[in-house]
XYZ file of C-alpha atoms in Angstrom:
626
model
C 131.920 92.471 33.236
C 128.216 92.094 32.106
C 128.160 93.414 28.558
C 124.626 94.556 29.061
C 125.581 96.974 31.844
C 127.263 100.213 30.869
C 130.607 100.944 32.508
C 130.687 103.312 35.597
C 131.956 106.683 34.553
C 135.423 107.578 36.172
C 134.065 111.121 37.099
C 130.614 112.427 38.071
C 130.360 114.457 34.755
C 128.149 111.955 32.890
C 125.994 110.473 35.700
C 122.325 110.497 34.464
C 119.773 112.563 36.221
C 118.038 109.765 38.071
C 121.284 108.648 39.596
C 122.032 112.202 40.562
C 118.729 112.443 42.330
C 119.336 109.090 44.026
C 122.779 110.347 45.162
C 121.243 113.628 46.491
C 118.668 111.486 48.393
C 121.252 109.267 49.890
C 123.400 112.268 50.934
C 120.368 113.791 52.504
C 119.499 110.720 54.508
C 123.058 110.245 55.737
C 123.126 113.975 56.649
C 120.009 113.645 58.640
C 121.460 110.747 60.500
C 124.595 112.818 61.288
C 122.478 115.764 62.359
C 120.507 113.652 64.727
C 123.687 112.319 66.134
C 125.016 115.788 66.845
C 121.840 116.944 68.479
C 121.067 113.708 70.286
C 123.484 114.505 73.138
C 121.225 117.334 74.271
C 118.003 115.165 74.123
C 117.192 113.431 77.493
C 116.284 109.988 75.926
C 116.620 107.998 79.122
C 115.357 110.514 81.876
C 112.859 112.353 79.609
C 110.491 114.520 81.718
C 107.714 113.555 79.299
C 108.024 109.915 80.193
C 107.350 107.095 77.629
C 104.965 109.488 75.639
C 107.641 112.056 75.276
C 110.196 109.503 74.052
C 107.614 108.047 71.594
C 106.953 111.600 70.222
C 110.675 112.308 69.891
C 111.197 109.074 68.148
C 108.667 110.114 65.566
C 109.390 113.851 65.339
C 113.137 113.908 65.300
C 113.789 111.934 62.035
C 111.198 114.044 60.161
C 112.474 117.287 61.674
C 116.084 116.653 60.415
C 115.003 115.206 57.133
C 113.013 118.401 56.451
C 116.094 120.573 57.169
C 118.257 118.198 55.250
C 116.067 118.524 52.122
C 116.199 122.280 52.405
C 119.937 122.188 52.781
C 120.084 119.857 49.607
C 117.850 122.001 47.558
C 120.445 124.556 46.366
C 122.632 121.664 45.244
C 119.753 120.117 43.301
C 119.078 123.470 41.659
C 122.856 123.925 40.905
C 123.549 120.488 39.402
C 120.427 118.411 38.629
C 119.600 119.989 35.305
C 123.107 120.590 33.989
C 125.257 118.105 31.850
C 127.835 117.830 34.674
C 127.139 116.569 38.110
C 130.133 118.367 39.516
C 128.075 121.421 40.585
C 125.655 119.234 42.388
C 128.507 117.364 44.295
C 130.445 120.588 45.228
C 127.354 122.513 46.256
C 126.063 119.587 48.336
C 129.354 119.093 50.150
C 129.561 122.882 50.959
C 125.941 123.082 52.085
C 126.008 119.901 54.120
C 129.375 120.849 55.697
C 128.010 124.279 56.748
C 124.847 122.749 58.027
C 126.618 120.279 60.133
C 129.025 123.017 61.596
C 126.043 125.032 62.361
C 124.576 122.142 64.281
C 127.742 121.605 66.198
C 127.854 125.214 67.374
C 124.070 125.073 68.242
C 124.631 121.853 70.191
C 127.292 123.500 72.223
C 125.304 126.686 72.838
C 122.350 124.612 73.843
C 124.365 122.506 76.250
C 125.601 125.593 78.073
C 122.657 127.983 77.850
C 119.668 125.754 77.023
C 118.603 127.904 73.998
C 119.353 127.319 70.217
C 121.151 129.769 68.081
C 118.708 132.544 67.247
C 118.320 136.053 65.814
C 119.828 137.715 68.788
C 123.050 135.837 68.463
C 123.193 137.003 64.781
C 122.537 140.506 66.142
C 125.559 140.182 68.391
C 127.748 138.800 65.622
C 126.849 141.458 62.991
C 126.510 144.143 65.624
C 130.251 143.765 66.568
C 129.700 142.662 70.138
C 130.467 138.969 69.947
C 134.070 139.397 70.750
C 133.080 141.078 74.053
C 130.584 138.267 74.891
C 132.680 135.165 74.012
C 136.485 135.255 73.819
C 138.192 132.111 72.497
C 141.853 131.515 72.926
C 144.124 130.721 69.919
C 144.039 127.056 70.977
C 140.249 127.056 70.924
C 140.325 128.616 67.427
C 142.765 125.888 66.343
C 140.339 123.274 67.750
C 137.394 124.927 65.923
C 139.446 125.108 62.587
C 140.306 121.460 63.069
C 136.736 120.376 63.595
C 135.529 122.444 60.579
C 138.248 120.969 58.399
C 137.294 117.431 59.514
C 133.615 118.010 58.814
C 134.135 119.185 55.240
C 136.629 116.493 54.586
C 134.269 113.861 55.863
C 131.563 115.385 53.602
C 133.833 115.076 50.556
C 134.592 111.569 51.389
C 131.002 110.774 51.952
C 130.010 112.339 48.625
C 132.611 110.251 46.796
C 131.471 107.068 48.661
C 127.812 107.767 47.859
C 128.732 107.904 44.122
C 130.626 104.633 44.305
C 127.900 102.850 46.273
C 124.912 103.682 43.861
C 124.240 101.449 41.072
C 124.598 103.009 37.693
C 120.870 102.692 36.998
C 119.040 103.047 40.273
C 115.365 102.082 40.190
C 113.236 105.176 40.162
C 110.772 103.393 42.398
C 113.395 103.130 45.170
C 113.948 106.913 45.062
C 110.271 107.742 45.091
C 109.704 105.216 47.865
C 112.463 106.938 49.948
C 111.209 110.418 49.501
C 107.596 109.143 50.185
C 108.803 107.574 53.412
C 110.528 110.809 54.397
C 107.429 112.841 53.604
C 105.336 110.385 55.739
C 107.710 110.879 58.611
C 107.648 114.656 58.385
C 103.842 114.709 58.078
C 103.311 112.251 60.834
C 105.456 114.287 63.196
C 103.558 117.461 62.484
C 100.193 115.784 62.804
C 101.230 114.426 66.201
C 102.446 117.860 67.143
C 99.148 119.551 66.227
C 97.158 116.771 67.977
C 98.997 116.838 71.272
C 99.223 120.696 71.178
C 95.456 120.774 70.860
C 95.150 118.305 73.845
C 97.539 120.364 75.873
C 99.756 117.411 76.479
C 102.691 118.691 78.380
C 104.620 115.397 77.871
C 104.794 116.165 74.266
C 104.979 119.997 73.902
C 107.858 120.151 76.350
C 109.924 118.311 73.757
C 109.861 121.177 71.295
C 112.720 122.889 73.074
C 115.123 120.085 72.257
C 114.592 120.521 68.415
C 116.787 123.158 66.891
C 114.554 125.858 65.256
C 111.358 123.965 65.609
C 108.315 125.428 63.996
C 105.541 123.168 65.344
C 102.209 123.317 63.477
C 99.299 124.133 65.639
C 95.686 123.569 64.400
C 93.279 123.755 67.399
C 90.349 124.872 65.282
C 90.753 121.916 62.876
C 91.362 119.410 65.726
C 88.188 120.783 67.429
C 86.196 120.251 64.197
C 87.445 116.709 64.073
C 86.224 115.974 67.589
C 89.532 116.263 69.440
C 89.006 117.660 72.960
C 91.003 120.948 72.927
C 92.509 122.386 76.039
C 92.573 126.168 76.013
C 95.913 127.287 77.432
C 94.700 130.745 78.037
C 96.623 130.829 81.299
C 99.884 130.593 79.457
C 101.831 133.777 79.522
C 102.794 134.785 75.954
C 104.593 137.840 74.582
C 102.209 140.784 74.438
C 101.761 142.114 70.920
C 103.738 145.187 70.014
C 101.543 148.218 70.420
C 102.002 151.893 71.035
C 103.315 152.496 74.496
C 101.714 154.793 77.254
C 104.851 155.442 79.143
C 104.757 157.054 81.545
C 101.080 156.785 82.093
C 100.715 160.187 83.524
C 103.027 163.314 83.361
C 105.689 163.279 85.971
C 105.713 165.771 88.851
C 109.252 165.909 90.080
C 110.964 168.569 92.116
C 113.996 168.130 94.310
C 115.388 170.846 96.448
C 118.375 168.740 97.448
C 119.428 167.118 94.199
C 122.161 164.552 95.546
C 124.786 163.262 93.270
C 124.210 159.555 92.141
C 126.914 157.100 91.313
C 125.888 153.762 89.750
C 128.563 151.016 89.254
C 127.418 147.900 87.425
C 129.806 144.891 87.263
C 129.142 142.409 84.519
C 128.080 138.874 85.691
C 128.335 139.673 89.376
C 127.237 136.782 91.600
C 125.565 137.596 94.905
C 128.193 135.355 96.974
C 130.963 137.417 95.382
C 130.286 140.083 97.909
C 132.628 138.980 100.737
C 135.699 140.624 102.518
C 138.168 138.613 100.452
C 136.627 138.922 96.895
C 135.253 142.563 97.150
C 136.974 144.315 100.136
C 136.240 147.789 98.809
C 132.383 147.131 98.308
C 132.355 145.133 101.514
C 133.555 148.213 103.420
C 130.958 150.319 101.684
C 128.190 147.731 102.517
C 128.958 148.084 106.162
C 127.689 151.713 105.960
C 124.827 150.984 103.463
C 121.612 149.336 102.820
C 122.440 145.737 101.705
C 119.614 143.751 100.049
C 120.505 140.158 100.496
C 117.768 138.761 98.297
C 118.048 140.918 95.224
C 117.352 139.668 91.834
C 118.156 140.968 88.300
C 115.303 141.407 85.804
C 117.050 138.978 83.383
C 119.899 136.445 83.032
C 121.437 138.536 80.282
C 122.888 142.114 80.120
C 120.144 143.283 77.843
C 117.318 142.518 80.226
C 119.266 143.066 83.535
C 120.338 146.605 82.621
C 116.923 147.327 81.016
C 115.189 146.649 84.371
C 117.794 148.641 86.386
C 117.554 151.686 84.130
C 113.799 151.699 83.557
C 112.157 150.044 86.547
C 110.442 147.884 84.158
C 110.445 144.125 83.185
C 112.612 143.070 80.282
C 109.499 142.262 78.341
C 109.312 145.929 77.344
C 112.641 145.737 75.545
C 111.159 145.227 72.081
C 108.498 148.017 72.101
C 110.922 150.495 73.777
C 113.437 149.681 71.055
C 110.933 149.922 68.266
C 109.819 153.413 69.471
C 113.275 154.410 70.876
C 111.718 155.386 74.064
C 114.470 156.338 76.651
C 113.998 155.950 80.291
C 112.085 158.629 82.073
C 114.837 158.690 84.750
C 117.076 160.549 82.331
C 114.340 162.952 81.371
C 113.982 163.983 84.934
C 117.825 164.235 85.438
C 118.020 166.611 82.450
C 115.139 168.762 83.670
C 116.756 169.076 87.150
C 120.080 170.221 85.641
C 122.174 167.064 86.272
C 125.519 166.593 84.588
C 125.678 163.102 83.206
C 128.681 160.970 82.924
C 127.701 157.585 81.162
C 130.421 155.147 80.583
C 130.585 151.716 79.164
C 133.731 149.482 79.094
C 131.773 147.454 76.418
C 129.850 149.121 73.848
C 126.538 150.451 74.992
C 125.124 150.233 71.450
C 125.080 146.331 71.386
C 122.769 145.551 72.897
C 121.058 148.715 71.794
C 120.991 150.726 74.985
C 121.676 153.945 72.916
C 118.192 153.366 71.323
C 116.462 152.345 74.591
C 117.350 153.440 78.081
C 119.905 156.186 76.960
C 117.907 157.207 73.683
C 117.432 160.755 74.877
C 120.968 161.238 76.107
C 122.849 159.006 73.533
C 125.221 161.871 72.731
C 126.615 161.631 76.259
C 127.555 157.980 75.998
C 131.236 157.212 76.175
C 132.832 153.854 75.359
C 136.408 153.032 76.371
C 138.793 152.784 73.380
C 138.462 149.474 71.673
C 142.269 149.186 71.223
C 142.672 148.687 74.947
C 142.384 145.208 76.603
C 139.140 144.769 78.579
C 140.882 145.159 81.858
C 142.501 148.434 80.555
C 139.098 149.615 79.389
C 137.685 149.206 82.775
C 140.494 151.322 84.209
C 140.046 153.891 81.509
C 136.269 154.121 82.433
C 137.102 154.663 86.095
C 139.793 157.209 85.419
C 137.742 159.246 83.198
C 134.705 159.282 85.527
C 136.998 160.190 88.403
C 138.331 163.090 86.489
C 134.776 164.174 85.691
C 133.643 164.046 89.228
C 136.633 166.072 90.329
C 135.967 168.740 87.637
C 132.294 169.133 88.214
C 131.637 172.711 89.373
C 130.420 173.067 93.070
C 126.759 173.197 93.163
C 126.093 171.196 90.059
C 124.557 167.817 90.699
C 125.835 164.832 88.671
C 124.806 161.314 87.722
C 127.603 158.899 87.060
C 127.200 155.481 85.477
C 130.066 153.017 84.935
C 129.471 149.553 83.346
C 132.618 147.400 83.971
C 133.335 144.393 81.904
C 136.406 142.648 83.407
C 134.124 140.127 85.172
C 132.595 138.819 81.977
C 134.008 135.496 80.813
C 136.850 134.827 80.134
C 137.321 137.020 83.259
C 139.897 139.665 82.194
C 142.951 140.531 84.361
C 145.756 143.087 83.976
C 148.989 141.501 83.206
C 150.648 140.052 86.269
C 147.581 140.549 88.570
C 147.959 138.012 91.342
C 145.488 135.204 91.729
C 143.019 135.429 94.585
C 143.178 131.693 94.981
C 144.767 128.803 93.259
C 144.500 126.713 91.001
C 143.450 129.650 88.689
C 142.721 129.081 84.930
C 144.889 131.077 82.651
C 142.150 131.248 80.164
C 138.685 129.811 79.744
C 138.239 126.863 77.436
C 134.563 127.049 76.572
C 134.782 123.880 74.601
C 135.838 121.961 77.741
C 132.933 123.025 79.928
C 130.566 120.121 80.532
C 128.792 118.160 83.247
C 132.133 116.509 84.574
C 134.367 119.624 84.433
C 135.749 120.890 87.716
C 134.869 124.573 87.825
C 137.411 125.447 90.639
C 140.069 126.993 88.265
C 137.393 128.926 86.326
C 135.782 130.041 89.577
C 138.967 131.247 91.007
C 139.808 133.286 87.833
C 136.325 134.752 88.046
C 136.884 135.815 91.669
C 140.156 137.278 90.891
C 138.646 139.396 88.075
C 135.922 140.539 90.547
C 138.703 141.482 92.931
C 140.291 143.576 90.230
C 136.966 145.328 89.366
C 136.460 145.913 93.043
C 139.681 147.622 93.305
C 138.508 150.155 90.642
C 135.209 150.619 92.630
C 137.350 151.547 95.637
C 139.093 154.221 93.535
C 135.813 155.741 92.501
C 134.724 155.916 96.199
C 138.034 157.434 97.113
C 137.301 160.126 94.521
C 134.109 160.968 96.310
C 136.052 161.568 99.517
C 138.743 163.584 97.807
C 136.105 165.734 96.072
C 134.255 166.331 99.424
C 131.065 164.968 97.960
C 130.766 161.693 99.852
C 128.005 162.864 102.211
C 125.935 164.074 99.205
C 126.315 161.155 96.934
C 124.016 158.105 96.627
C 126.061 155.124 95.608
C 124.774 151.925 94.138
C 127.052 148.849 93.356
C 125.342 145.841 91.713
C 125.671 143.480 88.752
C 123.602 143.222 85.497
C 122.990 139.543 86.211
C 124.842 136.691 87.902
C 127.237 133.801 86.658
C 126.908 130.079 87.115
C 129.625 127.465 87.387
C 127.411 124.304 87.085
C 126.211 125.089 90.587
C 122.992 123.204 89.877
C 124.794 120.115 88.546
C 122.765 120.417 85.499
C 125.556 121.606 83.135
C 124.552 125.224 83.148
C 127.556 127.506 82.660
C 127.836 131.364 82.596
C 124.446 133.114 82.071
C 121.563 133.223 79.713
C 120.728 129.563 80.575
C 118.151 129.550 83.382
C 116.399 131.668 86.084
C 117.965 130.104 89.128
C 119.631 132.156 91.870
C 122.975 131.344 90.343
C 122.194 133.304 87.195
C 119.811 136.019 88.681
C 120.805 136.843 92.319
C 123.257 139.778 92.424
C 124.706 142.007 95.200
C 122.723 145.174 95.680
C 124.638 147.653 97.945
C 122.888 150.958 98.293
C 124.737 153.728 100.168
C 122.142 156.564 100.957
C 123.680 159.336 102.911
C 122.017 159.789 106.323
C 120.413 156.332 106.359
C 121.412 153.851 108.982
C 123.264 150.781 107.665
C 121.184 147.559 107.515
C 120.742 144.271 105.795
C 117.398 143.770 104.192
C 115.869 140.248 103.967
C 112.986 141.282 101.609
C 112.889 140.108 98.001
C 114.008 143.006 95.851
C 114.398 143.540 92.057
C 116.256 145.719 89.568
C 112.825 147.128 88.956
C 112.910 148.888 92.389
C 116.052 151.108 91.752
C 114.493 153.794 89.426
C 111.267 154.299 91.357
C 113.268 154.488 94.713
C 115.600 157.077 93.197
C 113.024 159.062 91.557
C 110.790 159.298 94.625
C 113.366 159.953 97.336
C 116.273 161.787 95.350
C 114.404 163.480 92.475
C 111.275 164.290 94.317
C 108.781 162.715 92.082
C 105.247 162.827 93.588
C 103.492 160.506 91.178
C 102.291 157.050 92.280
C 105.082 154.605 91.255
C 102.628 152.829 89.022
C 102.697 155.865 86.750
C 106.204 155.100 85.472
C 107.429 151.783 86.991
C 106.503 148.198 87.971
C 108.856 148.229 90.816
C 108.672 148.905 94.563
C 110.106 151.604 96.961
C 113.071 150.130 98.612
C 113.135 152.755 101.299
C 109.422 152.097 102.424
C 108.391 149.175 104.472
C 108.360 145.833 102.628
C 104.849 144.833 101.495
C 103.317 141.987 103.440
C 102.003 140.108 100.399
C 104.258 137.576 98.537
C 106.123 139.005 95.696
C 106.334 137.441 92.175
C 109.340 138.495 89.897
C 109.030 138.662 86.274
C 112.346 137.758 84.631
C 113.512 137.613 81.028
C 116.045 135.762 78.790
C 116.727 135.494 75.156
C 114.393 132.640 74.514
C 112.224 132.336 77.689
C 110.235 134.306 80.253
C 110.054 133.325 83.916
C 107.902 134.120 86.915
C 109.667 133.608 90.226
C 107.464 132.920 93.214
C 109.567 132.223 96.236
C 111.912 129.296 95.548
C 109.835 128.114 92.563
C 110.033 129.407 88.915
C 107.475 129.123 86.077
C 109.292 128.997 82.822
C 107.527 130.032 79.596
C 109.062 129.232 76.264
C 108.431 131.005 72.996
C 105.410 128.856 72.255
C 103.646 129.996 75.529
C 104.165 126.439 77.182
C 104.982 126.576 80.945
C 107.206 124.433 83.174
C 107.220 124.633 86.952
C 110.685 124.153 88.455
C 111.840 123.987 92.000
C 115.038 125.670 93.545
C 117.107 122.678 92.093
C 115.565 123.649 88.689
C 113.856 120.205 88.357
C 110.185 119.939 87.402
C 107.780 120.191 90.234
C 104.935 117.523 90.776
C 102.285 120.321 90.243
C 102.873 122.006 86.894
C 99.830 124.375 86.880
C 101.095 127.913 87.016
C 99.861 129.971 89.959
C 96.964 132.236 88.688
C 97.750 135.105 91.040
C 101.359 135.225 89.785
C 100.182 135.102 86.173
C 97.762 137.943 86.692
C 100.546 139.998 88.387
C 102.962 139.478 85.599
C 100.393 140.092 82.904
C 99.480 143.497 84.516
C 103.159 144.393 84.551
C 103.597 143.614 80.970
C 100.538 145.413 79.778
C 100.475 148.360 82.294
C 102.306 150.840 79.941
C 100.620 149.647 76.598
C 98.007 151.892 75.267
C 94.573 150.239 75.473
């Protein structure tokens, strides 16, 4: 041993401060590499839609992005251990923070692979609001897998921490540490400068890459770039979220009077695909459809329950969710029902307070909301909802009109069934392993389980319809059977599963069976939307004389279809879309648009249609006070 070199301590208690800083720097760098590796699977490096420029931008931006997050993750450890006599607080805090960070990235990567959005505030809302168990149900084997991965991540971090202490020289040169952080700062700064430059230029090849970076907060500096002589493209045509403002909803007092006051029954099945409406999967609803108006090209207002039910209950696009929630404005539909003396039976198998329907659509009738007992299984909760609603219908005094609403949840993944319920087809998955769903997975077992769950839910719908006949009110009851949104099984071949992922037919198109007593059965080829239900019901059943534009952005389904092409405004957790025929213009949270064909691949012409943009903007601003 060289007598001039001090011996390496056997424990990290006496490492000098510069060595601790060097160790933290090395841990940060290695952590950034691991983070890049986790997220890289969701980044299209080879077939990037931005071409070579997009790849070059990612090569510059990705290291800086994850180094910045890595530095933030390491900061608590530095504060905990850099200025103390012992380095143990630094080591322990760093292992915990880096482990949590990598576990979060693993979850985000899986969420993005399935749904194409990163973990966000709405997911946290679901977790802390108590609804997560109703949205994603993992089997015990899934939880064991998760526990194993978490344990492996933290064990690897502990081993990495030990290895970094052993690899560092006792007295690392301060210049090396400073040079490393300088290089990291240069990378981070260069990425943001490139972001600001290409954003000012409106370069789609670059700005389309932001969606791949978890929790990206790109810097935009159009004014500064213009001052520096950079030609700035004004993206005024981009559809951005309207600023929250006081609502003018409805825009005029409603004039509604109905002498007939028919009963109304609305049954919504969670995640109901349009192609589920067939004689084998939904025999009860299929029989009803043969006596009803069936809208074959009907679309939800969103690919998530929050926005699908919102559109159905308000007759408005999902973009109004936030201002309605902020002001707790209920749907005018329930105001009119109360004014006309309707009894209201409002049931949810899953809670109707998460999402916050009790503070939006049902805000003025929240005391009437009923949720099935949480102690029951999901399939049993659906049966409880139907049994309770049947009893209420039977007990309604003669001459009292009623409005019944049932939201059934068995058709939500993992597709719930009563014990022993026979499979509609085989092979049928016994549970849904969300961790196994990927591009190469054969969806047949999951699809068969889904269809069996739909068959079970349809049997409950049949019981409700039987109650109408037994109560003698069949000829005076309007019945609607539909879904809140649809459900995808990698139908596009792009590794989309479930919902919340895209605005294709596989996640938006739902059955819409409308039985209106006295109307001849027919199948409608017109494009229709959830926005159309409330204005149709209020005009023809509740006698509202106002122009539909006073309280809705939808159309009258019982009037002749308009000749002009129709655009549909649709919403998701992280994106907004305008559907025009088979094409979809998708706008991200930054206002950037992407034009996609029916295969959900980019179109050669990316410029959004100006007429569709104007129509969408009018819908989003119509009920905002000027």
